[in-house]
Amino acid sequence: MALESLTDPARWPVVRVALHAGLLLALAYLLQRIRDLHPQLPMRQLARGKGGERRALLVLILLFAVVLLHQASWQLTGMLRPQFMAFMQLYDRRDFNPAHRLRRGRILDRNGEVLVYSEEQADRVRRHYRDGPVFGHVVGYRHPRFGATGLEAVASVHLDGGTPLRLADWGRVGRQVLTQDEHPRGHDLWLTLDAELQRHAVALLGARRGAVVMLRPQDGALLVLASTPGFDPERIAATLGGAEDPAAPLLNRATQGLYPPGSTFKVVMAALALEHGFNTTIDCPAEGFTTSARYPRIRDHEYYEAREHGTEWRGHGAIGLGTALARSSNVFFAKLGVGYGHAAFYALADRLHANRPIVLHHSAHGRYIMQTLRLPRLDPDDRYGLAQMSLGQGALLMSPAQLALIGAAVGNQGVAMRPRLLRDQPPEALGQFFSPTTSAALLPLLRAVVTEGTARAIDDPALRIAGKTGTAQHAQGRAHSWFLGLAPAERPTLAVAVLVERGGYGAVAAAPIARALIEQAARRGLLQ
Amino acid sequence: MSAPPPDLRAAWALRAPERELLAWGLLCVGLGFAMAIGSAQAAGARLGAEVLVAPALQLGCVVVIHLGLVALRCRGDQLLTACIALLAGFGLLVRYRMGAFDPGDPTDPGLYALPLGVTAMLVTCALAMRGRHVRLATAGWLWAALSLALVAVVLALGQRFRGAIYGVGLVTPTELLKITAVVFMAWFVDRHAKALGEWRGPGSMWPPLRALWPLAGFWAVLAALLLWQRDLGMLAVLATVQLVVLVAGSGRRGYLWWGLGLGGALGAAALGLFAHGQRRLAAWLDPFADPTGASWQILQGLSGMYSGGLWGEGLGAGNPEYTPIAQSDFIYAVIGEEFGFVGCVLLVVFVLILLWRGLLVAERTRDRFGRLLGLGLVSALACQTLLNLGGVTKLIPLTGITLPLISQGGTSLVTVLVMLGLVLALSDGPAPRTPGTRRTTNPRRRTTRPRQRPDQTQ
């Protein structure tokens, strides 16, 4: 029968399109006939109209227009709603949904290595995250239930194809809406990260909890932003984010983790002293220092070591700033901090963005931010609290990214560049953390820490690392291990901060990681 | 003033434009049925003669509407009937495509909703045309009592279903409120129009409470019962009608501001009391908080619409079955998916034509009761359509209200057709003057004599 041949699966699609077009055309023609015929239907049996219905009709038209416009924002330009797209890609079973064919842009490292990509499998596009947990905290994830984080959120519109800015882009969106044939494709996103170094950093941290941040002082480009343990963006589950889980794999320790900075904060205190023209010595006796007899005495670690071995330690005596930094003398910096007082301390902390998170990137769909310093306003009479904060203990907390940023500022004549993850984001100065002369004076002192001070175990004449160790006490157990490194010491092109949670001495756990990473970076030609 | 057609031949000639528009409408719906049936056959379904039941039903209904109105020698608006027939046929088509009824099963009540509704529309029109609608006003407070009784019956006998109490068996009696309560409101406002227009105080900012209190009493009971039943959508529709009728009847726009203020305050308070409403509000504000649970239906509906895009997949080619119970509240999402944004715009245009003709009829009806009745019925339909469309497109929270003429739901369909039957009767105009009856009042002076009752017969 002729009718049955029309519904033959091979021929039906054409017939269906014809019927569909015919129906829409017939409806349009019916509208045309209504327009033609309605003057012939004047309803003369009713009273003469005064047009009172026109205003009501106008209100109705407006209301329906609002509904239709809102509908169009889903139906026609739904691709500009990231969560909606994520929902459809995961939960919509309609094979013809264009969301399944949207090839979201790739995410690449600075050398063009692909970290994240979308691939068509069986008419569906799936998103793959190479190296899963290694880049998890940077690229983030997209999940219809848990939302989006990281750059997948921040750069969502760009990755989905971008807000059409130019006429050609609008034309592309228009064609897509009209035909639905063209496979929509997003834009690629280039990062500043070095995939090789990032992988190396995560491997160096191993099973330990911690973070590594490496950036270029001159332009703020982040080469490494690693946090362990990580998570695999392809396997997001409700069980991941348990608040009671101490591993907290979703927490980006590099940017969001806040830890007592310990002795690494002495770099900031040394800068404070240099800004005030400090050029004398401070007496650092074995019995330590306190602001009042009611408080325990602040002593140097040599005192405790001697006591442990049953010997006696005589104290440093009168030492200058260089020796104090190299030996990481607590007494020296406690006295220094108390000597300069609260006002000078807070003035510098404010310059370092204390209590003000730094926005790396932001868009309507998310922000990538880093925590900086967190410290309370102490009572001006609380000199002991100030002494403790001067050692990076007490009420003072800091993120690993902030330590790297402080190091970078020292290496860049005191100017901190805003850290950035996107290659195409232009470098931008964040602020003058220290004066150029302070930075210039500080660098040789930090170099001495590595050549003859607490970090001498990692010294390598070829790398010429400058830095500062940190061993931060805290209430929950073994001390956190810190290291801040700059290389090469004369004109640093790399600043690196390493934190190992409960790693013990900074020189033991954190410093070797920094050295290994700088070594690897030198091999990749990043140390010029 | 044009007299009714003297005989059937004249009536046949009078309704020629309607005939043409109905025929074009039939063609549109017929093409749709061809698509739906063809898609099923192309997908490999074995189809028998029962596929012709639904198209035949549509054809029969259109023929009955036309011949019925000719037989009644009705002068009623022909554009109105064309839009009604097209939208109702479109609804039948989409319900057929969704498998909302089984055309092969003669005991399926879904099969009889449209014929029953069309019959009810014609009967209503026959009873109320030639100005006989004024007889509705004689019942007065009985309409209020009937309205409250309807809700009480549902509360006493109904089953709780998806958070609200809707039906008793197969019918949803509260749908009839859109007739009974609207007639009551029109009657009340018509009767007390003068008193309701006398506002007091500086700048006439205080409404006349003495004239309002019987209405307020009715509303207190009605709102309490509907809230108990958790039918927030119906409450919103009736409240809108009440405000429109009050403003139009008394000429005081202040009722709108007072009504919006009081309604907003009471709505916010009611929302605090009902977890049901709060859940819907939360799902509206952040649909992605619980995408696989509370927001599954609306997100699936929107996904379907996005899949449909501008032109739609074509009837029978989409997967609207992925949207749960799409054939009732979410039928608009199905239309968006299969007919595309263009189809939705066309549908809205036809709805607007229907509402425009309704407004025109109301505006030009001579007696105030008829005018308010027509206005009330049209605003009920407009409000219901907007609430449904707004809910499905996530512009406003979901109210669980049907799309008039299209959604599944026999009671809703019959009620809407009866309402439109009333509007059609109004458009037939007043009774013709027979020789010997002296015209007692001048229709053009109707606004100055609010107490005038055009119906002098009883």
mmCIF file with all atom_site columns, N, CA and C in Angstrom, chain A residues 4 12 16 20 23 29 33 41-43 45-47 50 52-53 55 70-71 74-75 88 91 93-94 96-97 144 178 180, chain B residues 20 24 28 35 39 41 75 288 300 305-307 309 311 313 322-323 332 336-339 344 357 360 363-364 366 393 427:
data_model
loop_
_atom_site.group_PDB
_atom_site.id
_atom_site.type_symbol
_atom_site.label_atom_id
_atom_site.label_alt_id
_atom_site.label_comp_id
_atom_site.label_asym_id
_atom_site.label_entity_id
_atom_site.label_seq_id
_atom_site.pdbx_PDB_ins_code
_atom_site.Cartn_x
_atom_site.Cartn_y
_atom_site.Cartn_z
_atom_site.occupancy
_atom_site.B_iso_or_equiv
_atom_site.pdbx_formal_charge
_atom_site.auth_seq_id
_atom_site.auth_comp_id
_atom_site.auth_asym_id
_atom_site.auth_atom_id
_atom_site.pdbx_PDB_model_num
ATOM 1   N N  . GLU A 1 4   ? 1.608   2.805  3.416  1.00 0.00 ? 4   GLU A N  1
ATOM 2   C CA . GLU A 1 4   ? 2.565   2.116  4.270  1.00 0.00 ? 4   GLU A CA 1
ATOM 3   C C  . GLU A 1 4   ? 3.992   2.377  3.842  1.00 0.00 ? 4   GLU A C  1
ATOM 4   N N  . TRP A 1 12  ? 10.551  7.627  6.099  1.00 0.00 ? 12  TRP A N  1
ATOM 5   C CA . TRP A 1 12  ? 9.749   8.370  7.073  1.00 0.00 ? 12  TRP A CA 1
ATOM 6   C C  . TRP A 1 12  ? 10.358  9.702  7.506  1.00 0.00 ? 12  TRP A C  1
ATOM 7   N N  . ARG A 1 16  ? 8.180   12.920 7.538  1.00 0.00 ? 16  ARG A N  1
ATOM 8   C CA . ARG A 1 16  ? 7.867   13.566 8.817  1.00 0.00 ? 16  ARG A CA 1
ATOM 9   C C  . ARG A 1 16  ? 8.211   15.045 8.767  1.00 0.00 ? 16  ARG A C  1
ATOM 10  N N  . HIS A 1 20  ? 5.690   18.037 9.270  1.00 0.00 ? 20  HIS A N  1
ATOM 11  C CA . HIS A 1 20  ? 5.974   19.019 10.318 1.00 0.00 ? 20  HIS A CA 1
ATOM 12  C C  . HIS A 1 20  ? 5.925   20.435 9.738  1.00 0.00 ? 20  HIS A C  1
ATOM 13  N N  . LEU A 1 23  ? 2.416   21.348 8.801  1.00 0.00 ? 23  LEU A N  1
ATOM 14  C CA . LEU A 1 23  ? 1.577   21.716 9.948  1.00 0.00 ? 23  LEU A CA 1
ATOM 15  C C  . LEU A 1 23  ? 1.856   23.158 10.370 1.00 0.00 ? 23  LEU A C  1
ATOM 16  N N  . TYR A 1 29  ? -0.977  29.841 7.986  1.00 0.00 ? 29  TYR A N  1
ATOM 17  C CA . TYR A 1 29  ? -1.994  30.250 7.019  1.00 0.00 ? 29  TYR A CA 1
ATOM 18  C C  . TYR A 1 29  ? -3.326  30.504 7.719  1.00 0.00 ? 29  TYR A C  1
ATOM 19  N N  . ARG A 1 33  ? -5.707  33.736 7.565  1.00 0.00 ? 33  ARG A N  1
ATOM 20  C CA . ARG A 1 33  ? -7.151  33.745 7.254  1.00 0.00 ? 33  ARG A CA 1
ATOM 21  C C  . ARG A 1 33  ? -7.921  34.463 8.366  1.00 0.00 ? 33  ARG A C  1
ATOM 22  N N  . LEU A 1 41  ? -16.470 39.756 10.922 1.00 0.00 ? 41  LEU A N  1
ATOM 23  C CA . LEU A 1 41  ? -17.140 39.205 12.107 1.00 0.00 ? 41  LEU A CA 1
ATOM 24  C C  . LEU A 1 41  ? -17.243 40.296 13.169 1.00 0.00 ? 41  LEU A C  1
ATOM 25  N N  . PRO A 1 42  ? -18.021 41.315 12.924 1.00 0.00 ? 42  PRO A N  1
ATOM 26  C CA . PRO A 1 42  ? -17.992 42.498 13.794 1.00 0.00 ? 42  PRO A CA 1
ATOM 27  C C  . PRO A 1 42  ? -18.823 42.366 15.069 1.00 0.00 ? 42  PRO A C  1
ATOM 28  N N  . MET A 1 43  ? -19.598 41.286 15.220 1.00 0.00 ? 43  MET A N  1
ATOM 29  C CA . MET A 1 43  ? -20.446 41.100 16.406 1.00 0.00 ? 43  MET A CA 1
ATOM 30  C C  . MET A 1 43  ? -21.388 42.304 16.581 1.00 0.00 ? 43  MET A C  1
ATOM 31  N N  . GLN A 1 45  ? -24.419 42.337 17.014 1.00 0.00 ? 45  GLN A N  1
ATOM 32  C CA . GLN A 1 45  ? -25.486 42.134 18.005 1.00 0.00 ? 45  GLN A CA 1
ATOM 33  C C  . GLN A 1 45  ? -25.108 42.702 19.372 1.00 0.00 ? 45  GLN A C  1
ATOM 34  N N  . LEU A 1 46  ? -23.825 42.986 19.575 1.00 0.00 ? 46  LEU A N  1
ATOM 35  C CA . LEU A 1 46  ? -23.385 43.506 20.871 1.00 0.00 ? 46  LEU A CA 1
ATOM 36  C C  . LEU A 1 46  ? -23.309 45.032 20.813 1.00 0.00 ? 46  LEU A C  1
ATOM 37  N N  . ALA A 1 47  ? -23.085 45.631 21.974 1.00 0.00 ? 47  ALA A N  1
ATOM 38  C CA . ALA A 1 47  ? -22.951 47.087 22.034 1.00 0.00 ? 47  ALA A CA 1
ATOM 39  C C  . ALA A 1 47  ? -21.734 47.517 21.230 1.00 0.00 ? 47  ALA A C  1
ATOM 40  N N  . LYS A 1 50  ? -15.852 50.290 22.818 1.00 0.00 ? 50  LYS A N  1
ATOM 41  C CA . LYS A 1 50  ? -15.146 51.531 23.071 1.00 0.00 ? 50  LYS A CA 1
ATOM 42  C C  . LYS A 1 50  ? -13.645 51.277 23.204 1.00 0.00 ? 50  LYS A C  1
ATOM 43  N N  . GLY A 1 52  ? -12.202 49.321 25.258 1.00 0.00 ? 52  GLY A N  1
ATOM 44  C CA . GLY A 1 52  ? -11.748 49.118 26.640 1.00 0.00 ? 52  GLY A CA 1
ATOM 45  C C  . GLY A 1 52  ? -10.945 47.847 26.827 1.00 0.00 ? 52  GLY A C  1
ATOM 46  N N  . GLU A 1 53  ? -11.104 46.895 25.870 1.00 0.00 ? 53  GLU A N  1
ATOM 47  C CA . GLU A 1 53  ? -10.394 45.614 26.032 1.00 0.00 ? 53  GLU A CA 1
ATOM 48  C C  . GLU A 1 53  ? -8.935  45.728 25.613 1.00 0.00 ? 53  GLU A C  1
ATOM 49  N N  . ARG A 1 55  ? -6.447  47.672 26.477 1.00 0.00 ? 55  ARG A N  1
ATOM 50  C CA . ARG A 1 55  ? -5.411  47.758 27.501 1.00 0.00 ? 55  ARG A CA 1
ATOM 51  C C  . ARG A 1 55  ? -5.208  46.393 28.177 1.00 0.00 ? 55  ARG A C  1
ATOM 52  N N  . HIS A 1 70  ? 11.392  34.103 28.570 1.00 0.00 ? 70  HIS A N  1
ATOM 53  C CA . HIS A 1 70  ? 12.038  33.263 29.569 1.00 0.00 ? 70  HIS A CA 1
ATOM 54  C C  . HIS A 1 70  ? 12.210  31.839 29.038 1.00 0.00 ? 70  HIS A C  1
ATOM 55  N N  . GLN A 1 71  ? 11.186  31.378 28.345 1.00 0.00 ? 71  GLN A N  1
ATOM 56  C CA . GLN A 1 71  ? 11.254  30.041 27.749 1.00 0.00 ? 71  GLN A CA 1
ATOM 57  C C  . GLN A 1 71  ? 12.411  29.967 26.750 1.00 0.00 ? 71  GLN A C  1
ATOM 58  N N  . TRP A 1 74  ? 15.823  29.200 27.985 1.00 0.00 ? 74  TRP A N  1
ATOM 59  C CA . TRP A 1 74  ? 16.141  27.778 28.201 1.00 0.00 ? 74  TRP A CA 1
ATOM 60  C C  . TRP A 1 74  ? 16.189  27.043 26.868 1.00 0.00 ? 74  TRP A C  1
ATOM 61  N N  . GLN A 1 75  ? 15.132  27.267 26.080 1.00 0.00 ? 75  GLN A N  1
ATOM 62  C CA . GLN A 1 75  ? 14.947  26.421 24.905 1.00 0.00 ? 75  GLN A CA 1
ATOM 63  C C  . GLN A 1 75  ? 15.946  26.742 23.803 1.00 0.00 ? 75  GLN A C  1
ATOM 64  N N  . MET A 1 88  ? 21.854  18.166 31.702 1.00 0.00 ? 88  MET A N  1
ATOM 65  C CA . MET A 1 88  ? 21.402  17.439 30.515 1.00 0.00 ? 88  MET A CA 1
ATOM 66  C C  . MET A 1 88  ? 22.438  16.414 30.077 1.00 0.00 ? 88  MET A C  1
ATOM 67  N N  . TYR A 1 91  ? 22.015  13.568 32.759 1.00 0.00 ? 91  TYR A N  1
ATOM 68  C CA . TYR A 1 91  ? 20.753  12.910 33.093 1.00 0.00 ? 91  TYR A CA 1
ATOM 69  C C  . TYR A 1 91  ? 19.734  12.877 31.968 1.00 0.00 ? 91  TYR A C  1
ATOM 70  N N  . ARG A 1 93  ? 18.122  11.576 28.729 1.00 0.00 ? 93  ARG A N  1
ATOM 71  C CA . ARG A 1 93  ? 18.268  10.369 27.923 1.00 0.00 ? 93  ARG A CA 1
ATOM 72  C C  . ARG A 1 93  ? 17.853  10.587 26.469 1.00 0.00 ? 93  ARG A C  1
ATOM 73  N N  . ARG A 1 94  ? 17.484  11.828 26.111 1.00 0.00 ? 94  ARG A N  1
ATOM 74  C CA . ARG A 1 94  ? 17.082  12.076 24.732 1.00 0.00 ? 94  ARG A CA 1
ATOM 75  C C  . ARG A 1 94  ? 18.327  12.111 23.851 1.00 0.00 ? 94  ARG A C  1
ATOM 76  N N  . PHE A 1 96  ? 18.684  12.985 20.859 1.00 0.00 ? 96  PHE A N  1
ATOM 77  C CA . PHE A 1 96  ? 18.786  14.109 19.928 1.00 0.00 ? 96  PHE A CA 1
ATOM 78  C C  . PHE A 1 96  ? 19.074  15.418 20.641 1.00 0.00 ? 96  PHE A C  1
ATOM 79  N N  . ASN A 1 97  ? 19.240  15.366 21.969 1.00 0.00 ? 97  ASN A N  1
ATOM 80  C CA . ASN A 1 97  ? 19.533  16.595 22.711 1.00 0.00 ? 97  ASN A CA 1
ATOM 81  C C  . ASN A 1 97  ? 20.912  17.125 22.298 1.00 0.00 ? 97  ASN A C  1
ATOM 82  N N  . PRO A 1 144 ? 25.785  18.019 38.206 1.00 0.00 ? 144 PRO A N  1
ATOM 83  C CA . PRO A 1 144 ? 24.495  18.704 38.301 1.00 0.00 ? 144 PRO A CA 1
ATOM 84  C C  . PRO A 1 144 ? 24.010  18.836 39.731 1.00 0.00 ? 144 PRO A C  1
ATOM 85  N N  . LEU A 1 178 ? 18.954  27.376 14.544 1.00 0.00 ? 178 LEU A N  1
ATOM 86  C CA . LEU A 1 178 ? 18.058  27.158 13.398 1.00 0.00 ? 178 LEU A CA 1
ATOM 87  C C  . LEU A 1 178 ? 18.092  25.711 12.917 1.00 0.00 ? 178 LEU A C  1
ATOM 88  N N  . GLN A 1 180 ? 20.229  22.973 14.264 1.00 0.00 ? 180 GLN A N  1
ATOM 89  C CA . GLN A 1 180 ? 20.576  21.949 15.252 1.00 0.00 ? 180 GLN A CA 1
ATOM 90  C C  . GLN A 1 180 ? 21.485  20.882 14.658 1.00 0.00 ? 180 GLN A C  1
ATOM 91  N N  . GLU B 2 20  ? -15.067 27.935 7.218  1.00 0.00 ? 20  GLU B N  1
ATOM 92  C CA . GLU B 2 20  ? -13.744 27.921 6.594  1.00 0.00 ? 20  GLU B CA 1
ATOM 93  C C  . GLU B 2 20  ? -12.630 27.786 7.641  1.00 0.00 ? 20  GLU B C  1
ATOM 94  N N  . TRP B 2 24  ? -9.804  24.741 8.098  1.00 0.00 ? 24  TRP B N  1
ATOM 95  C CA . TRP B 2 24  ? -8.345  24.892 8.167  1.00 0.00 ? 24  TRP B CA 1
ATOM 96  C C  . TRP B 2 24  ? -7.795  24.319 9.471  1.00 0.00 ? 24  TRP B C  1
ATOM 97  N N  . CYS B 2 28  ? -4.956  21.316 10.068 1.00 0.00 ? 28  CYS B N  1
ATOM 98  C CA . CYS B 2 28  ? -3.768  21.386 10.941 1.00 0.00 ? 28  CYS B CA 1
ATOM 99  C C  . CYS B 2 28  ? -3.731  20.181 11.864 1.00 0.00 ? 28  CYS B C  1
ATOM 100 N N  . MET B 2 35  ? 1.195   12.725 11.517 1.00 0.00 ? 35  MET B N  1
ATOM 101 C CA . MET B 2 35  ? 2.550   12.608 12.050 1.00 0.00 ? 35  MET B CA 1
ATOM 102 C C  . MET B 2 35  ? 2.614   11.624 13.200 1.00 0.00 ? 35  MET B C  1
ATOM 103 N N  . SER B 2 39  ? 4.578   8.167  12.852 1.00 0.00 ? 39  SER B N  1
ATOM 104 C CA . SER B 2 39  ? 5.751   7.917  13.697 1.00 0.00 ? 39  SER B CA 1
ATOM 105 C C  . SER B 2 39  ? 5.623   6.576  14.389 1.00 0.00 ? 39  SER B C  1
ATOM 106 N N  . GLN B 2 41  ? 3.928   4.036  13.431 1.00 0.00 ? 41  GLN B N  1
ATOM 107 C CA . GLN B 2 41  ? 4.065   2.945  12.459 1.00 0.00 ? 41  GLN B CA 1
ATOM 108 C C  . GLN B 2 41  ? 5.521   2.797  12.018 1.00 0.00 ? 41  GLN B C  1
ATOM 109 N N  . ARG B 2 75  ? -25.720 33.707 17.047 1.00 0.00 ? 75  ARG B N  1
ATOM 110 C CA . ARG B 2 75  ? -24.933 34.773 16.444 1.00 0.00 ? 75  ARG B CA 1
ATOM 111 C C  . ARG B 2 75  ? -23.537 34.841 17.069 1.00 0.00 ? 75  ARG B C  1
ATOM 112 N N  . PHE B 2 288 ? 18.801  23.195 40.801 1.00 0.00 ? 288 PHE B N  1
ATOM 113 C CA . PHE B 2 288 ? 19.941  22.288 40.728 1.00 0.00 ? 288 PHE B CA 1
ATOM 114 C C  . PHE B 2 288 ? 20.400  21.821 42.104 1.00 0.00 ? 288 PHE B C  1
ATOM 115 N N  . GLN B 2 300 ? 13.577  17.901 33.519 1.00 0.00 ? 300 GLN B N  1
ATOM 116 C CA . GLN B 2 300 ? 13.356  17.033 32.369 1.00 0.00 ? 300 GLN B CA 1
ATOM 117 C C  . GLN B 2 300 ? 12.501  17.750 31.323 1.00 0.00 ? 300 GLN B C  1
ATOM 118 N N  . MET B 2 305 ? 12.497  20.653 26.117 1.00 0.00 ? 305 MET B N  1
ATOM 119 C CA . MET B 2 305 ? 12.314  21.871 25.322 1.00 0.00 ? 305 MET B CA 1
ATOM 120 C C  . MET B 2 305 ? 13.622  22.256 24.648 1.00 0.00 ? 305 MET B C  1
ATOM 121 N N  . TYR B 2 306 ? 14.738  22.166 25.399 1.00 0.00 ? 306 TYR B N  1
ATOM 122 C CA . TYR B 2 306 ? 16.029  22.504 24.803 1.00 0.00 ? 306 TYR B CA 1
ATOM 123 C C  . TYR B 2 306 ? 16.328  21.561 23.640 1.00 0.00 ? 306 TYR B C  1
ATOM 124 N N  . SER B 2 307 ? 15.984  20.270 23.834 1.00 0.00 ? 307 SER B N  1
ATOM 125 C CA . SER B 2 307 ? 16.210  19.312 22.754 1.00 0.00 ? 307 SER B CA 1
ATOM 126 C C  . SER B 2 307 ? 15.377  19.675 21.535 1.00 0.00 ? 307 SER B C  1
ATOM 127 N N  . GLY B 2 309 ? 14.452  22.650 20.621 1.00 0.00 ? 309 GLY B N  1
ATOM 128 C CA . GLY B 2 309 ? 15.025  23.807 19.954 1.00 0.00 ? 309 GLY B CA 1
ATOM 129 C C  . GLY B 2 309 ? 13.974  24.682 19.289 1.00 0.00 ? 309 GLY B C  1
ATOM 130 N N  . TRP B 2 311 ? 12.652  24.477 16.069 1.00 0.00 ? 311 TRP B N  1
ATOM 131 C CA . TRP B 2 311 ? 11.639  23.876 15.192 1.00 0.00 ? 311 TRP B CA 1
ATOM 132 C C  . TRP B 2 311 ? 10.983  22.650 15.789 1.00 0.00 ? 311 TRP B C  1
ATOM 133 N N  . GLU B 2 313 ? 11.299  18.480 17.300 1.00 0.00 ? 313 GLU B N  1
ATOM 134 C CA . GLU B 2 313 ? 11.692  17.207 16.709 1.00 0.00 ? 313 GLU B CA 1
ATOM 135 C C  . GLU B 2 313 ? 10.602  16.661 15.801 1.00 0.00 ? 313 GLU B C  1
ATOM 136 N N  . TYR B 2 322 ? 10.093  10.951 28.987 1.00 0.00 ? 322 TYR B N  1
ATOM 137 C CA . TYR B 2 322 ? 11.100  11.058 30.041 1.00 0.00 ? 322 TYR B CA 1
ATOM 138 C C  . TYR B 2 322 ? 10.702  12.095 31.089 1.00 0.00 ? 322 TYR B C  1
ATOM 139 N N  . THR B 2 323 ? 9.779   12.964 30.762 1.00 0.00 ? 323 THR B N  1
ATOM 140 C CA . THR B 2 323 ? 9.266   13.910 31.755 1.00 0.00 ? 323 THR B CA 1
ATOM 141 C C  . THR B 2 323 ? 8.103   13.236 32.468 1.00 0.00 ? 323 THR B C  1
ATOM 142 N N  . TYR B 2 332 ? 2.782   21.432 28.066 1.00 0.00 ? 332 TYR B N  1
ATOM 143 C CA . TYR B 2 332 ? 3.421   22.509 27.303 1.00 0.00 ? 332 TYR B CA 1
ATOM 144 C C  . TYR B 2 332 ? 4.869   22.158 26.972 1.00 0.00 ? 332 TYR B C  1
ATOM 145 N N  . GLY B 2 336 ? 6.656   22.016 23.407 1.00 0.00 ? 336 GLY B N  1
ATOM 146 C CA . GLY B 2 336 ? 7.938   22.654 23.142 1.00 0.00 ? 336 GLY B CA 1
ATOM 147 C C  . GLY B 2 336 ? 8.940   21.685 22.555 1.00 0.00 ? 336 GLY B C  1
ATOM 148 N N  . GLU B 2 337 ? 8.909   20.454 23.031 1.00 0.00 ? 337 GLU B N  1
ATOM 149 C CA . GLU B 2 337 ? 9.881   19.467 22.559 1.00 0.00 ? 337 GLU B CA 1
ATOM 150 C C  . GLU B 2 337 ? 9.581   19.043 21.129 1.00 0.00 ? 337 GLU B C  1
ATOM 151 N N  . GLU B 2 338 ? 8.311   18.832 20.818 1.00 0.00 ? 338 GLU B N  1
ATOM 152 C CA . GLU B 2 338 ? 7.988   18.231 19.527 1.00 0.00 ? 338 GLU B CA 1
ATOM 153 C C  . GLU B 2 338 ? 7.623   19.271 18.462 1.00 0.00 ? 338 GLU B C  1
ATOM 154 N N  . PHE B 2 339 ? 7.125   20.425 18.874 1.00 0.00 ? 339 PHE B N  1
ATOM 155 C CA . PHE B 2 339 ? 6.798   21.458 17.884 1.00 0.00 ? 339 PHE B CA 1
ATOM 156 C C  . PHE B 2 339 ? 7.765   22.623 17.944 1.00 0.00 ? 339 PHE B C  1
ATOM 157 N N  . CYS B 2 344 ? 5.367   26.653 20.050 1.00 0.00 ? 344 CYS B N  1
ATOM 158 C CA . CYS B 2 344 ? 4.890   27.277 21.287 1.00 0.00 ? 344 CYS B CA 1
ATOM 159 C C  . CYS B 2 344 ? 4.376   28.689 21.014 1.00 0.00 ? 344 CYS B C  1
ATOM 160 N N  . ARG B 2 357 ? -10.783 37.749 21.867 1.00 0.00 ? 357 ARG B N  1
ATOM 161 C CA . ARG B 2 357 ? -12.206 37.720 21.517 1.00 0.00 ? 357 ARG B CA 1
ATOM 162 C C  . ARG B 2 357 ? -13.058 37.691 22.782 1.00 0.00 ? 357 ARG B C  1
ATOM 163 N N  . LEU B 2 360 ? -13.192 41.098 24.188 1.00 0.00 ? 360 LEU B N  1
ATOM 164 C CA . LEU B 2 360 ? -14.013 41.942 23.329 1.00 0.00 ? 360 LEU B CA 1
ATOM 165 C C  . LEU B 2 360 ? -15.489 41.711 23.624 1.00 0.00 ? 360 LEU B C  1
ATOM 166 N N  . GLU B 2 363 ? -16.366 43.216 27.004 1.00 0.00 ? 363 GLU B N  1
ATOM 167 C CA . GLU B 2 363 ? -16.382 44.672 26.932 1.00 0.00 ? 363 GLU B CA 1
ATOM 168 C C  . GLU B 2 363 ? -17.660 45.181 26.271 1.00 0.00 ? 363 GLU B C  1
ATOM 169 N N  . ARG B 2 364 ? -18.159 44.419 25.303 1.00 0.00 ? 364 ARG B N  1
ATOM 170 C CA . ARG B 2 364 ? -19.285 44.936 24.534 1.00 0.00 ? 364 ARG B CA 1
ATOM 171 C C  . ARG B 2 364 ? -20.624 44.364 24.980 1.00 0.00 ? 364 ARG B C  1
ATOM 172 N N  . ARG B 2 366 ? -23.947 44.289 27.033 1.00 0.00 ? 366 ARG B N  1
ATOM 173 C CA . ARG B 2 366 ? -24.658 45.488 27.487 1.00 0.00 ? 366 ARG B CA 1
ATOM 174 C C  . ARG B 2 366 ? -24.873 45.529 29.001 1.00 0.00 ? 366 ARG B C  1
ATOM 175 N N  . THR B 2 393 ? 8.000   26.779 32.396 1.00 0.00 ? 393 THR B N  1
ATOM 176 C CA . THR B 2 393 ? 9.236   27.410 31.930 1.00 0.00 ? 393 THR B CA 1
ATOM 177 C C  . THR B 2 393 ? 10.073  27.948 33.092 1.00 0.00 ? 393 THR B C  1
ATOM 178 N N  . SER B 2 427 ? -21.650 36.323 23.625 1.00 0.00 ? 427 SER B N  1
ATOM 179 C CA . SER B 2 427 ? -21.375 36.951 22.333 1.00 0.00 ? 427 SER B CA 1
ATOM 180 C C  . SER B 2 427 ? -22.586 36.866 21.402 1.00 0.00 ? 427 SER B C  1
#
